[in-house]
């Protein structure tokens, strides 16, 4: 008897490129893998930050690729990060902190390296953005899903009718109207705030101010990349970065800037030895992991550029994927949950087909 | 200038033993560290499973300690685990699977080792329990918090008045009445089900059936230990175990048995190289991590027995700790969240003072 223990794997970040045959009760990963080519969107090399660590003890290369957030989120810090990468500022710096179930952090361990000129000091107001700013940055996106009887809304309604199962209807549903109520996303009950959704490819939370203005902010999920800082009102320059390696530390939302997420190579960070100093800093400088270079992908030679695609979160495929994450019906499962946390919906990313 | 980046650490699982002086806006960790000795409860050695891995490449010992769940949760599997440990069944087995952001799994990689006699076959109904079963197993506990004007309820009400801040009152509050509504716990909005709480030291979820009966089940948080299984109706024997090393995979709740949680040594599991085979299994047998032995702690010599204490989740200190996790006011923070996910409330555990 083949031991199928825990065969119900989470959809991996890097999916196989070949589309698969439809199966009766597909897993979220199978749904994404079966998406038509038109649902996949190329990620521009100018949006990818490439971190090459020193090879591991066996000589194996370790490359981590980070996708930066789109406007209007965190653009002040992201501008700084582009300048730091262009100045090759991180070359020769290191990973200095690995705290279990929290973060891996990198930057200049000496805290003495001069920063390049022209970095912006971003105010704390930059931790959130407004629906007006989103509207400006994403006019096309809002047209697609915000207006009346769009094709997507209609497709989602049909989809909702098709996938709604009697068991779960009460707790969870795909609903064109609810989806249309927010710009472009998916939402559910959240332990931290009144609204969460996947917006334009990214998990975000939102809340309405007293004046009726909606404020949006990115959320700390596994693999999210943020900006280390000193005590308030400092907000960090972007030179000191970290990524989340445990349960989503959502208490950091709106307290610290998020700028992107790791889309490949996460295992080179998560498998590092935990630091034994306070907050997981390495006590011995020899434990630090050298960073060979950090570059924007478009600065690399054509052959060396990583090529990735993201599953459009405006596609019907993506909505089916989310619904399946909330209601697992693939063969391993006996009880679909009827809901899903915003940080348990990794947006599918794959290497671009050659 | 000292670089305080991300000084806002999560409370670690192993807190310093010395109680600290009160500080104005204590962090959750500071609140737990300042608890009176009477709030700490010894964990019986008969409830601890001790896994000794082979030493690491530098010769360092690697001990992982798992606290087993109390009745009435998962007792069929836990009985099997006690028998497997008594038979020294795991000695010479190995860690065979490390899947990033999901699980580390151990057991017999050959899948051929005979199990000891007398293991129970637990039915799928064992994934949940009822309030009646809880009442029976925890009569004393229910008396403490369920009945009218108990001392704890009164203390919680006073505490609620003291800590309620204007900012957060709307979204989150400590409320003796709400706490009393469930047997002994804390609860908040949850993305997966209608009720979650910390019950008798453990994060659990609950739902009311059509007949008005409450069903309870343990939830998959970081560090939770569960029982690998084949396809339904198999529920696993307990010989194949895993622990969660990423974002809480709550879709596994009620689909697979949980039996405990790692309380120390988690870093020896989370820092292992990720497996490159399907589902993160190691492709090369040489990559497997040998397990020297797994024993119940009370089977070890007195000198070798790990001694731990847990912060009573019925204490006012614990309720203050949860409130502070939901509303971080320690100096690093500028915006308290106003809520907290059930898996972002690690129950404080410490080594017993000598």
XYZ file of C-alpha atoms in Angstrom:
708
model
C 0.000 0.000 0.000
C 1.446 3.325 -1.040
C 1.632 5.699 1.868
C -0.229 8.816 0.796
C 0.233 10.640 4.064
C -0.714 14.275 3.781
C -0.977 14.009 0.040
C -3.088 17.162 0.186
C -0.256 19.523 -0.555
C -0.736 23.244 -0.687
C -0.438 24.618 -4.195
C 3.235 25.339 -4.612
C 4.387 28.785 -5.655
C 6.015 27.447 -8.788
C 3.514 25.405 -10.732
C 4.314 23.045 -13.585
C 4.113 24.880 -16.870
C 2.077 22.266 -18.714
C -1.687 22.680 -18.428
C -3.348 19.531 -17.114
C -6.484 17.611 -18.041
C -9.591 18.559 -16.055
C -10.227 16.270 -13.044
C -13.552 15.876 -11.166
C -12.725 17.609 -7.864
C -9.576 19.518 -8.641
C -7.247 20.803 -5.960
C -6.405 24.511 -5.991
C -3.065 23.649 -7.613
C -4.775 21.614 -10.326
C -7.191 24.471 -11.028
C -4.295 26.901 -11.485
C -2.309 24.423 -13.602
C -5.300 24.016 -15.936
C -5.696 27.771 -16.508
C -5.644 28.930 -20.117
C -2.439 30.716 -21.174
C -4.429 33.960 -21.373
C -4.948 33.920 -17.582
C -1.203 34.149 -16.986
C 0.402 37.586 -16.980
C 4.154 38.124 -17.424
C 5.865 39.902 -14.532
C 8.095 42.642 -15.949
C 11.798 42.214 -15.078
C 11.683 45.812 -13.813
C 9.383 44.586 -11.010
C 11.720 41.805 -9.845
C 14.514 42.152 -7.303
C 17.086 39.345 -7.584
C 19.141 38.450 -4.503
C 22.073 36.066 -5.047
C 23.412 34.635 -1.806
C 26.833 33.034 -1.562
C 26.605 29.351 -2.591
C 25.747 26.883 0.191
C 28.248 24.498 1.817
C 27.931 22.090 -1.121
C 28.563 24.857 -3.667
C 24.940 25.137 -4.753
C 23.794 28.568 -5.971
C 21.081 30.280 -3.914
C 18.944 32.798 -5.789
C 15.934 34.516 -4.181
C 13.560 36.495 -6.413
C 11.281 39.169 -4.951
C 8.325 40.702 -6.765
C 7.859 44.371 -5.865
C 4.423 45.823 -5.171
C 2.601 47.876 -7.790
C 1.462 51.478 -7.308
C 0.009 52.971 -5.250
C 1.429 50.824 -2.432
C 4.738 51.702 -0.705
C 6.199 53.462 -3.742
C 8.479 55.742 -1.681
C 10.371 52.814 -0.226
C 10.292 50.913 -3.510
C 11.916 53.906 -5.241
C 14.675 53.771 -2.618
C 15.113 50.036 -3.176
C 15.564 50.619 -6.920
C 18.277 53.172 -6.142
C 19.987 50.871 -3.646
C 19.999 48.044 -6.199
C 21.295 50.361 -8.957
C 24.121 51.465 -6.611
C 24.960 47.783 -5.900
C 24.636 48.842 -2.278
C 23.760 45.398 -0.912
C 26.721 43.605 -2.526
C 28.850 42.289 0.314
C 26.159 42.768 2.957
C 24.557 39.762 4.658
C 21.616 37.995 6.233
C 21.980 38.833 9.906
C 18.863 37.638 11.638
C 16.726 34.492 11.501
C 14.020 34.340 14.158
C 11.884 31.221 14.121
C 8.211 31.708 13.235
C 8.900 35.380 12.526
C 11.424 36.863 10.074
C 14.680 36.546 8.136
C 16.378 39.953 7.880
C 19.242 41.248 5.752
C 21.264 44.400 5.232
C 24.462 46.001 6.491
C 25.407 44.298 9.762
C 27.967 47.023 10.522
C 25.250 49.707 10.387
C 27.983 52.025 9.083
C 27.779 51.728 5.318
C 26.828 55.073 3.764
C 23.554 55.106 1.858
C 23.405 56.366 -1.715
C 22.323 59.981 -2.213
C 18.759 60.864 -3.023
C 16.866 58.339 -0.912
C 13.457 59.509 0.160
C 12.340 59.793 3.785
C 8.860 58.323 3.650
C 6.329 59.490 6.262
C 4.253 57.043 8.312
C 1.213 58.044 6.262
C 2.819 55.929 3.521
C 1.824 52.725 5.343
C -1.703 53.103 3.971
C -3.252 54.352 0.760
C -6.741 55.467 -0.208
C -9.303 54.249 -2.693
C -8.751 57.489 -4.628
C -5.064 56.690 -5.042
C -5.937 53.143 -6.033
C -8.454 54.417 -8.535
C -5.865 56.676 -10.129
C -3.216 53.957 -10.311
C -5.592 51.280 -11.493
C -8.161 53.045 -13.624
C -8.200 50.197 -16.086
C -8.516 47.625 -13.348
C -11.464 49.393 -11.754
C -13.226 49.678 -15.108
C -12.953 45.946 -15.461
C -14.641 44.924 -12.251
C -16.262 47.975 -10.740
C -18.815 48.827 -13.355
C -22.271 47.279 -13.515
C -22.606 44.157 -15.606
C -18.991 43.547 -16.529
C -18.031 40.325 -18.227
C -16.107 39.252 -15.167
C -19.022 39.871 -12.809
C -21.301 37.837 -15.043
C -18.781 35.028 -15.308
C -18.352 35.002 -11.555
C -22.082 34.765 -10.969
C -22.308 31.780 -13.284
C -19.295 30.266 -11.562
C -20.847 30.823 -8.149
C -23.953 28.904 -9.134
C -21.817 26.091 -10.488
C -19.536 25.595 -7.521
C -21.758 26.400 -4.582
C -22.145 23.221 -2.583
C -25.014 22.697 -0.176
C -22.695 22.056 2.770
C -20.868 25.285 2.501
C -23.335 27.736 1.077
C -24.080 29.129 4.512
C -20.543 29.965 5.426
C -18.885 30.771 2.160
C -19.954 31.727 -1.316
C -18.672 33.166 -4.530
C -20.882 36.135 -5.083
C -20.504 38.546 -7.966
C -22.132 41.326 -5.980
C -19.867 41.016 -2.974
C -16.860 40.797 -5.245
C -17.964 43.934 -7.067
C -18.378 45.784 -3.786
C -14.600 46.080 -3.539
C -12.207 46.968 -6.310
C -11.365 43.684 -7.862
C -10.929 41.260 -5.059
C -11.960 38.468 -2.868
C -12.805 38.882 0.769
C -13.824 36.957 3.848
C -13.951 37.212 7.616
C -10.678 38.373 9.042
C -9.395 38.383 12.633
C -7.613 41.728 12.302
C -9.757 44.116 10.322
C -13.114 44.643 8.692
C -12.122 43.985 5.080
C -9.541 41.883 3.267
C -9.221 40.964 -0.372
C -6.782 39.970 -3.083
C -6.419 43.202 -5.024
C -4.607 43.334 -8.330
C -2.562 40.286 -7.353
C -1.835 41.246 -3.736
C -3.438 40.513 -0.360
C -4.628 43.779 1.171
C -6.782 44.886 4.081
C -9.041 47.916 4.233
C -11.079 49.979 6.628
C -13.392 52.945 6.213
C -12.499 56.132 8.063
C -15.025 58.349 9.826
C -15.248 60.506 6.688
C -16.221 57.486 4.604
C -12.831 57.237 2.880
C -11.544 53.695 2.382
C -7.945 53.113 3.444
C -6.034 50.140 2.044
C -2.794 48.539 3.150
C -0.793 45.445 2.219
C -0.738 42.619 4.772
C 2.030 40.546 6.335
C 1.677 37.029 4.886
C 4.280 34.268 4.629
C 6.982 35.442 2.199
C 6.019 39.129 2.397
C 9.035 41.461 2.232
C 9.140 44.533 4.472
C 11.357 47.412 5.518
C 13.159 47.296 8.891
C 13.026 50.524 10.852
C 14.046 52.225 14.090
C 11.486 53.589 16.542
C 8.694 55.850 15.254
C 8.705 58.283 13.483
C 11.459 56.491 11.554
C 9.998 54.376 8.729
C 13.213 52.835 7.373
C 14.960 53.600 4.108
C 14.553 50.222 2.438
C 18.211 49.258 2.992
C 17.258 46.867 5.783
C 14.758 44.253 4.542
C 13.058 41.209 6.039
C 10.725 38.450 4.965
C 8.086 36.587 6.978
C 8.910 32.900 7.682
C 6.072 31.867 9.994
C 2.475 32.508 10.947
C 1.404 35.815 9.409
C 2.447 38.573 11.900
C -0.512 40.731 11.006
C 0.072 42.940 14.069
C 2.863 44.512 11.993
C 0.371 45.718 9.354
C 0.267 49.537 9.239
C 3.258 49.613 11.599
C 5.943 48.908 9.051
C 6.184 49.146 5.261
C 5.692 46.132 2.991
C 7.290 46.322 -0.445
C 6.949 42.915 -2.081
C 7.042 39.146 -1.704
C 9.429 36.286 -2.347
C 8.291 34.319 -5.407
C 11.130 31.817 -5.610
C 14.039 30.725 -3.431
C 12.126 31.095 -0.168
C 13.644 27.794 1.014
C 17.145 29.319 1.017
C 15.950 31.756 3.681
C 13.600 29.560 5.722
C 16.106 26.711 6.121
C 18.857 28.904 7.582
C 19.927 28.192 11.163
C 17.990 30.296 13.671
C 20.049 33.035 15.347
C 20.686 32.537 19.040
C 21.014 36.236 19.943
C 18.186 38.543 21.001
C 15.453 38.671 18.314
C 17.216 35.889 16.410
C 20.274 37.926 15.373
C 23.382 35.837 14.696
C 25.754 36.259 17.641
C 28.821 35.195 15.691
C 29.616 37.224 12.542
C 30.739 33.979 10.865
C 27.117 32.765 10.945
C 25.938 35.594 8.703
C 25.086 34.567 5.162
C 26.930 36.696 2.581
C 24.889 38.440 -0.098
C 26.804 38.389 -3.377
C 24.516 40.878 -5.102
C 21.029 42.309 -5.279
C 19.910 43.629 -8.670
C 16.749 44.597 -10.464
C 16.165 41.760 -12.967
C 16.258 44.170 -15.920
C 19.844 45.030 -14.946
C 20.884 41.403 -15.497
C 21.906 39.953 -18.843
C 18.997 38.598 -20.885
C 20.137 35.015 -20.233
C 20.337 35.583 -16.503
C 16.945 37.295 -16.123
C 14.336 35.265 -14.245
C 11.070 35.061 -16.200
C 7.875 34.625 -14.207
C 4.158 34.817 -14.770
C 1.361 35.438 -12.287
C -2.159 34.052 -12.486
C -4.399 37.061 -13.079
C -6.427 37.609 -9.925
C -9.152 39.123 -12.092
C -9.599 35.810 -13.912
C -12.401 33.340 -13.330
C -9.676 30.721 -12.829
C -8.364 32.628 -9.842
C -11.799 32.909 -8.280
C -12.274 29.164 -8.739
C -8.857 28.656 -7.156
C -9.824 30.700 -4.091
C -13.145 28.924 -3.770
C -11.309 25.584 -3.849
C -8.862 26.762 -1.194
C -11.850 27.602 1.005
C -13.629 24.338 0.209
C -11.191 21.523 -0.421
C -12.962 18.714 -2.229
C -9.967 16.948 -3.741
C -9.819 13.277 -2.761
C -7.793 13.580 0.456
C -10.395 15.813 2.114
C -13.516 14.757 3.964
C -14.641 18.120 5.428
C -14.264 21.372 3.456
C -13.602 24.289 5.818
C -16.082 26.728 4.302
C -13.648 29.644 4.499
C -10.038 30.635 4.082
C -7.691 33.170 5.640
C -6.281 35.918 3.423
C -2.737 34.612 4.052
C -3.674 31.080 3.052
C -4.350 32.138 -0.558
C -0.899 32.313 -2.154
C -1.340 33.878 -5.584
C -0.071 31.322 -8.122
C 3.191 32.275 -9.818
C 5.086 30.108 -12.324
C 8.219 30.232 -14.389
C 7.332 31.473 -17.849
C 7.102 28.720 -20.454
C 10.179 28.781 -22.747
C 22.493 55.090 16.574
C 21.445 51.611 17.606
C 19.501 49.873 14.875
C 16.300 48.655 16.494
C 14.851 47.191 13.342
C 11.831 45.048 14.046
C 12.485 45.182 17.753
C 8.871 44.156 18.199
C 9.550 40.474 18.564
C 6.803 37.951 19.042
C 6.775 36.503 22.542
C 9.081 33.541 22.337
C 7.872 30.113 23.397
C 10.504 29.863 26.090
C 10.334 32.916 28.292
C 12.962 34.002 30.791
C 12.228 32.518 34.186
C 12.739 35.685 36.210
C 9.654 37.844 36.644
C 10.230 41.400 35.433
C 9.321 44.817 36.815
C 6.051 46.251 35.452
C 6.541 48.582 32.447
C 4.021 51.182 31.201
C 2.914 49.546 27.927
C 4.126 45.999 28.246
C 4.532 43.689 25.284
C 2.744 40.331 25.421
C 6.061 38.701 26.353
C 6.602 41.175 29.182
C 3.105 40.529 30.517
C 3.737 36.784 30.598
C 7.194 37.231 32.153
C 5.674 39.324 34.956
C 3.051 36.689 35.835
C 2.995 35.528 39.444
C 4.395 32.038 39.997
C 0.866 30.849 40.792
C -0.181 31.471 37.150
C 2.323 28.901 35.900
C 1.277 25.252 35.835
C 3.768 22.382 35.626
C 3.364 20.120 32.590
C 3.478 16.498 33.763
C 6.337 14.460 32.212
C 3.683 11.904 31.226
C 2.284 14.518 28.816
C 5.604 15.186 27.059
C 6.992 13.281 24.090
C 10.761 13.717 23.709
C 12.302 13.270 20.248
C 16.110 13.126 20.093
C 17.447 13.554 16.571
C 20.968 12.561 15.599
C 23.364 15.438 16.414
C 23.838 18.037 13.679
C 26.949 18.345 11.470
C 28.798 20.170 14.250
C 27.935 17.491 16.836
C 25.265 19.568 18.553
C 22.413 17.631 20.192
C 18.930 18.233 18.785
C 16.051 17.590 21.171
C 12.432 18.347 20.250
C 9.798 18.245 23.005
C 6.110 17.806 22.169
C 3.262 18.438 24.590
C 0.378 16.021 24.022
C -3.231 17.203 24.074
C -5.433 16.658 27.102
C -8.706 14.711 27.075
C -11.115 14.667 25.418
C -9.187 15.550 22.251
C -7.623 12.852 20.017
C -7.150 10.368 22.858
C -7.323 7.297 20.574
C -4.271 8.393 18.610
C -2.509 9.643 21.720
C -2.952 6.217 23.337
C -1.295 4.706 20.255
C 1.554 7.205 20.466
C 2.186 6.222 24.091
C 2.375 2.577 23.014
C 4.695 3.365 20.092
C 7.006 5.322 22.415
C 6.948 2.542 25.041
C 7.900 0.038 22.313
C 10.769 2.338 21.205
C 9.200 1.987 17.782
C 10.549 5.258 16.359
C 14.187 4.579 17.298
C 16.102 4.367 14.025
C 13.333 5.951 11.947
C 13.795 9.381 10.379
C 12.489 12.729 9.232
C 11.555 12.104 5.634
C 9.709 15.158 4.409
C 10.204 18.915 4.720
C 7.821 20.968 2.588
C 8.284 24.722 2.807
C 5.408 26.676 4.368
C 3.667 23.409 5.195
C 5.006 20.471 7.232
C 7.956 18.457 8.520
C 7.048 14.768 8.702
C 8.713 11.790 10.377
C 8.230 8.051 10.717
C 9.329 4.846 9.019
C 10.547 5.733 5.516
C 10.523 2.067 4.478
C 6.798 1.809 5.304
C 7.527 -1.823 6.239
C 8.262 -1.727 9.945
C 5.676 -3.757 11.878
C 3.585 -1.769 14.336
C 3.310 -2.879 17.961
C 0.248 -4.943 18.876
C -2.804 -3.343 20.392
C -2.946 -0.065 18.489
C -6.444 1.334 18.143
C -8.090 2.088 14.814
C -9.673 5.456 15.469
C -12.766 6.384 13.432
C -13.081 9.737 11.632
C -15.588 10.812 14.262
C -12.549 11.184 16.514
C -11.530 14.387 14.697
C -14.141 16.302 16.704
C -15.514 16.146 20.210
C -18.648 17.510 21.870
C -19.297 19.923 24.687
C -20.650 16.979 26.706
C -17.332 15.161 26.379
C -15.488 18.345 27.269
C -17.733 18.851 30.258
C -17.010 15.354 31.507
C -13.250 15.660 31.030
C -13.051 19.138 32.449
C -15.723 19.321 35.103
C -13.483 21.342 37.357
C -12.535 23.702 34.571
C -16.153 24.377 33.655
C -17.027 25.067 37.280
C -14.327 27.673 37.358
C -15.476 29.803 34.447
C -18.945 28.631 33.474
C -20.903 29.396 36.577
C -22.359 32.784 37.376
C -20.195 35.177 39.332
C -16.989 33.202 39.547
C -13.873 34.875 40.841
C -12.298 34.691 37.404
C -15.279 36.290 35.686
C -15.231 39.135 38.181
C -11.486 39.598 37.761
C -11.868 39.624 33.987
C -14.574 42.267 34.128
C -12.353 44.493 36.235
C -9.472 43.844 33.868
C -11.634 44.649 30.846
C -12.514 48.034 32.280
C -8.858 48.711 32.992
C -7.403 47.817 29.616
C -10.143 48.836 27.229
C -8.752 51.649 25.130
C -10.970 54.064 23.240
C -9.302 53.294 19.916
C -9.999 49.649 19.988
C -13.161 49.226 21.965
C -15.225 48.925 18.820
C -13.291 46.093 17.291
C -11.970 44.182 20.252
C -12.690 43.928 23.913
C -12.119 41.799 26.942
C -15.584 40.970 28.103
C -16.338 38.693 31.015
C -19.741 37.853 29.603
C -18.464 36.817 26.216
C -15.709 34.832 27.844
C -18.233 33.069 30.028
C -20.339 32.189 27.008
C -17.802 29.532 26.046
C -16.108 27.058 28.305
C -13.052 28.871 29.461
C -11.694 30.599 26.453
C -11.017 33.562 24.289
C -12.577 34.075 20.916
C -12.571 36.390 17.935
C -13.505 36.549 14.291
C -12.103 33.626 12.356
C -11.811 33.023 8.612
C -12.606 29.316 8.831
C -15.380 28.774 11.303
C -17.906 30.448 13.562
C -16.099 30.052 16.889
C -12.510 29.846 18.060
C -10.999 30.087 21.503
C -8.084 29.070 23.655
C -9.573 26.271 25.711
C -7.730 24.764 28.645
C -4.408 25.796 27.108
C -5.145 24.832 23.487
C -6.451 26.665 20.414
C -9.724 25.075 19.342
C -12.560 25.832 16.948
C -16.223 25.030 17.410
C -19.506 24.932 15.574
C -23.057 24.185 16.604
C -24.811 21.325 14.818
C -28.437 21.411 13.691
C -29.438 19.728 16.957
C -27.801 22.478 18.987
C -24.839 20.348 20.047
C -21.489 22.147 20.059
C -18.642 20.325 18.342
C -15.056 21.235 19.164
C -11.827 20.405 17.400
C -8.171 21.389 17.742
C -6.757 23.667 15.029
C -3.641 23.544 12.850
C -1.364 26.329 14.091
C 2.400 26.702 13.697
C 4.070 23.906 15.672
C 0.924 21.753 15.903
C 1.674 18.021 15.674
C -0.648 15.770 13.662
C -1.071 12.219 12.430
C -0.283 11.376 8.795
C -2.814 9.140 7.108
C -3.774 7.428 3.869
C -6.992 8.224 2.024
C -10.284 8.223 3.935
C -11.536 6.253 5.848
C -7.982 5.694 7.109
C -7.186 8.048 9.992
C -3.561 7.037 10.643
C -2.186 5.085 13.590
C 0.023 7.808 15.053
C 3.243 6.207 13.797
C 3.578 8.826 11.066
C 3.663 12.339 12.556
C 4.108 15.862 11.183
C 4.376 19.395 12.485
C 3.277 22.650 10.859
C 6.152 24.933 9.767
C 4.314 27.729 7.957
C 1.071 29.651 7.710
C -1.584 27.735 9.633
C -3.058 25.148 7.190
C -6.488 25.355 8.752
C -8.050 23.523 5.783
C -6.623 20.373 7.427
C -8.770 20.901 10.552
C -11.319 18.076 10.948
C -9.582 16.226 8.094
C -6.682 14.838 10.053
C -5.977 14.254 13.749
C -3.977 16.696 15.852
C -2.298 15.288 18.934
C -0.036 17.983 20.377
C 2.413 20.792 19.742
C 6.150 21.372 19.755
C 7.137 23.396 22.826
C 10.900 23.427 22.352
C 13.356 22.502 19.603
C 11.126 23.696 16.764
C 14.171 25.286 15.111
C 15.773 21.860 14.578
C 12.820 20.969 12.352
C 12.149 24.292 10.618
C 15.773 24.836 9.580
C 16.121 21.492 7.801
C 16.727 21.584 4.045
C 13.477 21.418 2.087
C 12.910 18.134 0.244
C 13.045 18.333 -3.536
C 10.720 15.392 -4.228
C 6.937 15.542 -4.603
C 5.322 17.052 -1.464
C 8.765 17.871 -0.088
C 9.896 14.283 0.507
C 13.660 13.794 0.463
C 14.616 12.131 -2.813
C 17.920 10.801 -1.518
C 17.759 8.545 1.561
C 20.992 10.146 2.771
C 19.102 13.428 3.274
C 16.795 11.903 5.876
C 17.471 12.994 9.442
C 17.922 10.012 11.774
C 15.758 9.835 14.884
C 17.796 8.397 17.760
C 14.818 7.896 20.037
C 11.328 9.058 20.933
C 10.243 8.555 24.551
C 7.615 9.761 26.943
C 9.483 12.114 29.318
C 8.513 10.028 32.359
C 10.432 7.112 30.817
C 13.651 9.148 30.929
C 15.948 9.365 33.933
C 15.041 12.127 36.366
C 18.091 14.149 35.287
C 17.205 13.842 31.627
C 13.527 14.779 31.973
C 12.584 18.136 30.463
C 10.646 20.277 32.967
C 8.218 22.817 31.564
C 5.444 25.067 32.807
C 2.526 26.580 30.918
C 0.858 29.905 31.654
C -2.634 29.035 32.844
C -5.063 30.164 30.147
C -7.674 30.648 32.877
C -5.520 33.310 34.525
C -6.089 37.041 34.314
C -2.466 37.292 33.139
C -3.284 35.189 30.093
C -6.288 37.331 29.221
C -4.115 40.434 29.486
C -1.551 38.704 27.279
C -4.150 37.990 24.593
C -5.490 41.524 24.756
C -1.954 42.842 24.265
C -1.390 40.549 21.291
C -4.538 42.004 19.735
C -3.586 45.575 20.624
C 0.164 46.058 20.607
C 0.996 49.222 22.517
C 4.639 48.506 23.340
C 6.957 51.258 22.094
C 7.678 49.938 18.577
C 4.008 50.033 17.572
C 2.046 52.989 16.256
C -1.235 51.286 15.264
C -2.718 48.458 17.346
C -4.562 45.989 15.107
C -7.691 45.632 17.188
C -7.832 41.861 16.792
C -5.729 38.734 16.588
C -5.913 35.393 14.803
C -6.265 32.260 16.906
C -2.918 30.974 15.567
C -1.132 34.198 16.483
C -1.667 33.588 20.208
C 1.054 31.112 21.167
C 0.338 29.978 24.721
C 3.387 30.904 26.819
C 5.496 27.951 27.938
C 8.755 28.183 29.893
C 11.364 25.914 31.387
C 10.535 25.317 35.025
C 12.629 27.380 37.437
C 15.263 25.196 39.132
